[in-house]
Coordinates of C-alpha atoms and ligand atoms in Angstrom, one line a residue:
M1 CA 53.6 87.8 -14.4
S2 CA 50.0 88.3 -15.6
E3 CA 47.1 88.0 -13.5
E4 CA 43.7 86.8 -14.5
V5 CA 41.2 89.5 -14.1
I6 CA 38.0 87.3 -13.4
K7 CA 38.0 83.8 -12.5
G8 CA 35.5 81.0 -12.1
P9 CA 32.2 80.6 -14.1
N10 CA 30.1 82.5 -11.8
F11 CA 29.5 85.7 -13.9
G12 CA 26.7 86.9 -15.9
F13 CA 26.9 87.2 -19.8
D14 CA 27.4 91.0 -19.5
T15 CA 30.3 90.7 -17.1
L16 CA 32.0 88.0 -19.2
A17 CA 31.6 90.1 -22.5
V18 CA 33.6 92.7 -20.8
R19 CA 36.1 91.0 -18.6
A20 CA 36.4 87.2 -19.5
G21 CA 39.9 86.4 -20.8
Q22 CA 41.7 89.5 -19.7
H23 CA 45.1 88.8 -18.0
R24 CA 46.6 92.1 -16.6
S25 CA 50.2 92.5 -17.0
E26 CA 52.5 94.0 -14.4
E27 CA 51.9 97.5 -16.0
G28 CA 48.4 97.6 -14.6
E29 CA 46.6 98.4 -17.7
Q30 CA 42.9 98.8 -17.7
S31 CA 42.2 98.0 -21.5
E32 CA 43.7 94.9 -23.0
P33 CA 47.0 95.5 -24.8
I34 CA 47.6 94.5 -28.3
F35 CA 50.8 92.2 -28.3
A36 CA 52.1 93.1 -31.8
T37 CA 55.0 90.4 -31.7
S38 CA 55.6 87.5 -33.9
S39 CA 57.8 85.4 -31.6
Y40 CA 58.7 85.2 -27.9
V41 CA 62.0 85.2 -26.1
F42 CA 63.1 82.5 -23.9
K43 CA 65.4 83.0 -20.7
T44 CA 67.6 80.1 -21.6
A45 CA 68.2 77.3 -23.9
A46 CA 66.6 74.9 -21.5
Q47 CA 63.5 77.0 -21.4
A48 CA 63.3 77.2 -25.4
A49 CA 63.7 73.4 -25.3
A50 CA 61.0 72.8 -22.7
R51 CA 58.4 75.0 -24.7
F52 CA 59.0 73.2 -28.0
S53 CA 58.8 70.0 -26.3
G54 CA 55.5 71.0 -24.7
D55 CA 56.8 70.3 -21.2
E56 CA 56.5 74.0 -20.2
P57 CA 53.2 76.0 -21.3
G58 CA 53.8 79.3 -22.8
N59 CA 54.1 81.3 -26.1
I60 CA 56.6 80.3 -28.8
Y61 CA 55.4 82.1 -31.9
S62 CA 52.1 84.0 -32.9
R63 CA 50.9 81.5 -35.4
F64 CA 50.6 79.3 -32.2
T65 CA 49.4 81.6 -29.6
N66 CA 49.3 85.3 -28.9
P67 CA 48.2 86.9 -25.7
T68 CA 45.8 89.3 -27.3
V69 CA 44.4 86.5 -29.5
R70 CA 44.0 84.4 -26.3
V71 CA 41.8 87.2 -24.7
F72 CA 39.4 87.2 -27.6
E73 CA 39.4 83.3 -27.6
E74 CA 38.6 83.0 -24.0
R75 CA 36.0 85.7 -24.0
L76 CA 34.2 84.2 -26.9
A77 CA 34.3 80.7 -25.4
A78 CA 32.8 82.0 -22.3
L79 CA 30.0 83.8 -24.0
E80 CA 29.1 80.7 -26.2
G81 CA 29.3 78.3 -23.1
G82 CA 32.1 76.2 -24.9
D83 CA 35.4 75.1 -23.2
R84 CA 37.6 76.1 -26.0
C85 CA 37.8 78.7 -28.9
V86 CA 40.1 78.9 -31.7
A87 CA 40.3 82.3 -33.7
T88 CA 41.0 82.2 -37.3
A89 CA 41.9 84.7 -40.0
S90 CA 38.2 84.9 -41.3
G91 CA 34.9 83.1 -41.0
M92 CA 35.7 81.0 -44.0
A93 CA 39.2 80.0 -42.5
A94 CA 37.1 78.7 -39.6
I95 CA 34.9 76.6 -41.5
L96 CA 37.9 75.4 -43.5
A97 CA 39.8 74.5 -40.3
T98 CA 36.9 72.8 -39.2
C99 CA 36.6 70.6 -42.2
L100 CA 40.4 69.8 -42.2
G101 CA 40.4 69.0 -38.6
L102 CA 37.2 66.8 -38.5
L103 CA 37.1 65.2 -42.0
K104 CA 39.0 62.5 -43.6
S105 CA 38.7 61.0 -47.1
G106 CA 35.5 58.6 -47.4
D107 CA 33.5 60.9 -45.0
H108 CA 30.2 62.6 -45.8
I109 CA 28.6 65.6 -44.5
V110 CA 25.0 67.0 -44.6
A111 CA 24.5 70.7 -44.9
S112 CA 21.5 73.1 -45.2
R113 CA 20.8 74.4 -48.5
A114 CA 20.5 77.9 -47.1
I115 CA 24.0 78.6 -46.1
F116 CA 26.6 81.4 -47.0
G117 CA 27.5 81.3 -50.6
S118 CA 31.4 80.7 -50.1
T119 CA 30.5 78.0 -47.7
V120 CA 28.7 76.2 -50.5
M121 CA 31.6 76.9 -53.0
L122 CA 34.2 75.5 -50.1
F123 CA 32.3 72.4 -49.8
N124 CA 31.5 71.8 -53.5
N125 CA 34.7 72.9 -55.1
Y126 CA 37.3 72.0 -52.5
I127 CA 36.4 69.6 -49.9
T128 CA 35.0 67.1 -52.4
K129 CA 38.5 67.0 -54.0
F130 CA 39.6 65.2 -51.0
G131 CA 37.0 62.4 -51.4
I132 CA 34.4 63.8 -49.0
D133 CA 30.7 63.7 -50.1
V134 CA 28.2 66.5 -49.4
N135 CA 24.6 66.5 -49.6
Y136 CA 22.2 69.4 -49.0
V137 CA 18.7 69.5 -47.5
N138 CA 15.9 71.9 -46.5
L139 CA 16.9 73.5 -43.4
I140 CA 13.7 73.1 -41.7
D141 CA 12.7 69.6 -42.8
L142 CA 14.0 67.4 -39.9
N143 CA 12.9 64.2 -41.8
A144 CA 15.2 65.1 -44.7
W145 CA 18.2 65.7 -42.4
E146 CA 17.4 62.1 -40.8
Q147 CA 17.2 60.5 -44.3
A148 CA 20.2 62.2 -45.6
I149 CA 22.5 60.7 -42.7
R150 CA 24.6 57.7 -43.8
P151 CA 27.0 55.6 -41.6
N152 CA 30.0 57.7 -42.7
T153 CA 28.4 61.0 -42.1
R154 CA 30.8 63.1 -39.8
F155 CA 28.7 66.4 -39.3
L156 CA 25.6 68.2 -40.0
F157 CA 26.2 71.9 -40.7
L158 CA 23.7 74.8 -40.8
E159 CA 23.0 78.5 -40.3
T160 CA 19.5 79.4 -38.4
P161 CA 17.9 81.8 -39.1
S162 CA 18.8 81.3 -42.8
N163 CA 19.9 84.0 -45.1
P164 CA 17.9 85.8 -46.6
L165 CA 14.6 84.1 -45.6
T166 CA 15.1 83.8 -41.9
E167 CA 14.0 80.2 -41.8
V168 CA 14.6 78.7 -38.3
V169 CA 15.5 75.0 -37.4
D170 CA 15.2 73.4 -33.9
I171 CA 18.7 73.3 -32.9
A172 CA 18.2 70.8 -29.9
A173 CA 16.0 68.5 -32.0
L174 CA 18.8 68.3 -34.6
A175 CA 21.5 68.0 -32.0
S176 CA 19.9 65.0 -30.5
L177 CA 19.2 63.5 -34.1
A178 CA 22.9 64.0 -35.0
H179 CA 24.0 62.4 -31.7
D180 CA 21.6 59.4 -32.1
K181 CA 23.3 58.7 -35.6
D182 CA 26.9 59.3 -34.1
C183 CA 27.6 62.5 -36.0
L184 CA 28.3 66.1 -34.8
L185 CA 26.2 69.3 -35.2
V186 CA 28.1 72.4 -36.4
V187 CA 26.3 75.7 -36.3
D188 CA 27.4 79.0 -38.0
N189 CA 26.0 81.4 -35.4
C190 CA 27.1 84.5 -37.4
F191 CA 23.5 86.0 -37.6
C192 CA 22.6 85.6 -34.1
T193 CA 25.8 85.7 -32.1
P194 CA 25.8 84.4 -28.5
V195 CA 23.6 87.2 -27.4
L196 CA 20.6 85.7 -29.2
Q197 CA 21.2 82.0 -29.3
R198 CA 23.9 79.7 -27.8
P199 CA 23.9 76.5 -29.9
I200 CA 26.3 74.6 -27.5
V201 CA 24.1 75.1 -24.6
L202 CA 21.1 73.7 -27.0
G203 CA 23.3 70.6 -27.8
A204 CA 25.5 71.7 -30.8
D205 CA 29.1 70.3 -30.9
I206 CA 30.6 73.2 -32.8
V207 CA 30.1 76.8 -33.2
I208 CA 31.4 78.8 -36.2
H209 CA 31.7 82.6 -36.4
S210 CA 32.5 85.1 -38.9
A211 CA 33.8 87.9 -36.5
T212 CA 33.7 90.1 -39.4
K213 CA 30.1 90.7 -38.8
Y214 CA 28.3 91.5 -35.5
L215 CA 31.4 90.6 -33.3
D216 CA 33.4 93.4 -34.7
G217 CA 30.1 95.1 -35.7
Q218 CA 31.7 98.3 -37.1
G219 CA 32.8 96.9 -40.5
R220 CA 36.5 97.0 -39.8
C221 CA 38.3 93.8 -39.8
I222 CA 38.1 90.2 -41.2
G223 CA 38.1 87.3 -38.7
G224 CA 36.6 84.2 -37.4
A225 CA 36.4 81.6 -34.6
V226 CA 35.5 78.1 -33.8
V227 CA 34.1 77.2 -30.5
G228 CA 33.6 73.7 -29.0
D229 CA 35.2 71.3 -26.6
E230 CA 39.0 70.4 -25.8
E231 CA 39.0 67.5 -27.9
L232 CA 37.4 68.6 -31.4
V233 CA 38.5 72.4 -30.9
G234 CA 41.5 72.4 -28.7
K235 CA 43.2 69.5 -30.3
E236 CA 41.8 68.7 -33.9
I237 CA 40.9 72.2 -35.1
Y238 CA 43.7 74.2 -33.3
G239 CA 46.1 71.9 -34.7
V240 CA 45.0 72.7 -38.2
V241 CA 45.2 76.5 -37.5
R242 CA 48.7 76.4 -35.8
T243 CA 50.1 74.3 -38.4
G244 CA 48.4 75.4 -41.6
G245 CA 48.3 79.0 -40.6
P246 CA 45.0 80.7 -40.8
S247 CA 45.7 82.4 -37.6
M248 CA 44.1 85.6 -36.4
S249 CA 46.4 88.6 -36.1
P250 CA 46.6 90.4 -32.9
F251 CA 45.3 93.7 -34.1
N252 CA 42.2 92.0 -35.5
A253 CA 41.6 90.1 -32.2
W254 CA 41.9 93.4 -30.2
V255 CA 39.2 94.9 -32.3
F256 CA 36.9 91.9 -31.9
L257 CA 37.5 91.6 -28.2
K258 CA 36.5 95.2 -27.9
G259 CA 33.4 94.5 -30.1
L260 CA 32.4 91.7 -27.8
E261 CA 32.4 94.5 -24.9
T262 CA 29.5 96.0 -26.7
L263 CA 27.8 93.2 -28.4
R264 CA 24.9 92.7 -26.4
I265 CA 23.7 96.5 -26.3
R266 CA 24.4 96.6 -30.1
M267 CA 22.5 93.3 -30.7
T268 CA 19.5 94.7 -28.7
A269 CA 19.5 97.8 -30.8
H270 CA 19.8 96.1 -34.1
C271 CA 17.0 93.8 -33.2
K272 CA 14.8 96.7 -32.1
G273 CA 15.2 98.7 -35.4
A274 CA 14.7 95.5 -37.4
L275 CA 11.4 94.7 -35.6
Q276 CA 10.2 98.1 -36.1
L277 CA 11.3 98.1 -39.8
A278 CA 9.7 94.8 -40.3
Q279 CA 6.3 95.9 -38.9
W280 CA 6.5 99.1 -40.9
L281 CA 7.1 97.2 -44.0
E282 CA 4.6 94.6 -43.3
Q283 CA 1.8 97.3 -43.5
H284 CA 3.4 98.9 -46.6
P285 CA 1.5 99.2 -49.8
K286 CA 4.4 98.5 -52.0
V287 CA 5.5 95.4 -50.0
E288 CA 4.3 91.9 -50.9
K289 CA 5.8 90.0 -48.1
V290 CA 8.1 90.5 -45.3
Y291 CA 10.5 87.8 -43.7
Y292 CA 11.5 88.4 -40.3
P293 CA 11.4 86.1 -37.1
G294 CA 10.0 88.6 -35.0
L295 CA 6.6 88.9 -37.0
V296 CA 3.7 87.1 -35.6
S297 CA 3.2 86.0 -39.4
H298 CA 6.6 84.2 -39.5
P299 CA 5.7 80.6 -39.7
Q300 CA 8.3 79.6 -36.9
H301 CA 7.6 82.6 -34.6
A302 CA 6.8 80.4 -31.6
L303 CA 10.1 78.1 -32.0
V304 CA 12.1 81.3 -32.3
Q305 CA 10.8 82.7 -29.2
Q306 CA 11.8 79.5 -27.6
Q307 CA 15.2 79.1 -29.0
Q308 CA 16.4 82.7 -29.4
T309 CA 16.4 85.6 -26.8
D310 CA 15.5 88.2 -29.7
Y311 CA 14.8 88.2 -33.4
G312 CA 18.1 89.4 -35.1
G313 CA 19.0 92.3 -37.3
V314 CA 18.4 90.9 -40.7
L315 CA 15.2 90.9 -42.4
S316 CA 14.1 90.5 -46.1
F317 CA 11.2 91.6 -48.1
E318 CA 9.5 91.2 -51.5
V319 CA 8.7 94.4 -53.3
K320 CA 5.4 94.5 -55.3
G321 CA 6.8 93.9 -58.9
A322 CA 9.8 92.3 -60.4
K323 CA 13.5 92.8 -60.5
R324 CA 13.2 96.4 -62.0
E325 CA 11.1 97.5 -58.9
A326 CA 13.4 96.0 -56.5
W327 CA 16.4 97.6 -58.2
R328 CA 14.6 101.0 -58.3
V329 CA 14.1 100.8 -54.4
V330 CA 17.8 99.9 -54.0
D331 CA 19.1 102.6 -56.3
A332 CA 16.8 105.3 -55.0
T333 CA 17.9 105.0 -51.4
Q334 CA 20.6 107.4 -50.2
L335 CA 21.4 106.7 -46.6
L336 CA 21.5 102.7 -46.9
S337 CA 24.9 101.1 -48.0
I338 CA 24.3 98.9 -51.2
T339 CA 26.7 96.1 -50.0
A340 CA 26.4 92.4 -49.3
N341 CA 28.0 92.9 -45.9
L342 CA 25.9 92.7 -42.6
G343 CA 26.5 93.2 -38.9
D344 CA 27.6 96.8 -39.3
T345 CA 26.5 100.0 -37.4
K346 CA 25.5 101.2 -41.0
T347 CA 22.3 99.7 -42.5
T348 CA 22.9 97.8 -45.6
I349 CA 20.8 96.7 -48.5
T350 CA 21.3 93.8 -51.0
H351 CA 19.4 92.4 -54.0
P352 CA 20.1 88.6 -53.3
A353 CA 19.2 87.3 -56.7
T354 CA 21.8 89.2 -58.3
T355 CA 24.5 89.3 -55.6
T356 CA 24.7 86.7 -53.0
H357 CA 22.7 84.2 -54.6
G358 CA 23.5 85.3 -58.2
R359 CA 25.7 82.3 -59.3
L360 CA 22.6 79.8 -58.7
T361 CA 20.6 78.7 -61.7
V362 CA 17.1 80.1 -61.8
T363 CA 15.6 76.9 -60.7
E364 CA 18.2 76.6 -57.6
R365 CA 17.3 80.1 -56.9
L366 CA 13.6 79.8 -56.8
D367 CA 14.0 76.6 -54.8
A368 CA 15.9 78.6 -52.1
G369 CA 12.9 81.1 -52.3
V370 CA 15.1 84.0 -53.6
K371 CA 12.8 85.7 -55.9
D372 CA 13.8 88.6 -58.2
N373 CA 11.9 91.0 -56.1
L374 CA 13.4 90.1 -52.9
L375 CA 15.7 92.6 -51.0
R376 CA 17.6 91.9 -47.8
V377 CA 18.2 94.6 -45.1
A378 CA 20.8 94.2 -42.3
V379 CA 19.5 97.0 -40.0
G380 CA 22.4 99.2 -38.5
L381 CA 22.2 101.6 -35.6
E382 CA 20.9 104.7 -37.2
D383 CA 17.7 106.5 -36.5
I384 CA 15.1 104.1 -37.3
N385 CA 12.9 107.0 -39.0
D386 CA 15.8 107.9 -41.4
I387 CA 16.1 104.2 -42.5
K388 CA 12.1 104.1 -43.0
N389 CA 12.3 107.5 -44.9
D390 CA 15.2 106.3 -47.0
L391 CA 13.3 103.2 -48.0
Q392 CA 10.1 105.3 -48.6
Q393 CA 12.2 107.3 -51.1
G394 CA 13.0 104.0 -52.7
F395 CA 9.2 102.9 -52.8
D396 CA 8.3 106.3 -54.2
A397 CA 10.7 105.8 -57.1
I398 CA 8.7 102.7 -58.2
G399 CA 6.0 105.0 -59.2
Ligands
LIG1 C1 30.3 86.2 -43.8 C2 29.9 84.8 -43.5 C3 30.7 83.8 -43.4 C4 32.3 84.0 -44.0 O1 32.9 84.7 -43.1 P1 34.2 85.8 -43.7 O2 34.6 86.4 -42.4 O3 33.9 86.6 -44.9 O4 35.1 84.9 -44.1 C5 30.5 82.7 -43.1 N1 29.1 82.6 -42.5 C6 28.2 83.5 -42.6 C7 26.8 83.3 -42.2 C8 28.6 84.7 -43.1 O5 27.7 85.7 -43.1

């Protein structure tokens, strides 16, 4: 039948990114095929019965397993250093499946205040409907995390670096705090990807991905993933996905697994461009302040150097002035895409106060450090001078 292309753990990151999880069929294909099939055929009634009872491993139906999806799952698990990965229809489906798989009525979770807006909505509007309590803390305040943990706390949830201010927390320290208190650490690793940061290796229990962002990297498909161990991810979370149905389509899995093959070289280029842009902005007379982990002025620059292999593709900055000046910059750019998405080859620019953070009250927004003059840029793969020139047109438009 099919033959596993590489076996064993003794390969470097770049080799795993290109080859892990591939099972070459009898056709001898070089590139992974897309298995566009909803169900699978059994040789006999007895085999069908054995598959359904679980006595014989193998495919039954693509909501449960699909060979193309499996390649993506095995490849991402290998890159994150986890035993098991479950692919999902979106990043939010990955978070939902994690909640449904790990939580029960009466449980409590603690989350960083600086997480993706839809995640906050999921926690506040839907998870709480099932008798689960949620508290939010300041990402970088380890003391606040500790104080917030209760006997019924099931997991801590965070993103690092945070969006849009790029604050960073010590994952290893928080993992040991969580484990001391008998709870789990869940890290949404969307901004860093395993190229820059491997939370499981640092002690986290679960890694979440929106594959929509850098894993695809070219703005084509929506998808997500959960990575962790056999017990939590292979049983609890996989059980939710195969039963509840937010599975990844084989076509999207193929796009993402191809994305993984170029992930490191893309991330290296995103990081290089972002650092150059951050340094340029920091010197710019029209700029008040720049938030980027790669700047020596970043308050946690030392921690970032120890925890990440590079600084990431996202930065934010405050324009001198207010919302009017910030909007002028956005509107005068011609190359940059005005969109809240990130992790694309095409550079994107966002005004967080009126988009990603627009639903917050003014106080909540200022507490989160999202001022009216803040802009976020997710640096793509264009020529960095063209990105600078485009932003310069924006600054010129302020007058
Ligand atoms: C986009 C995003 C998500 C949600 O992912 P979708 O694929 O859009 O569902 C979750 N977390 C972070 C950090 C994101 O940027």
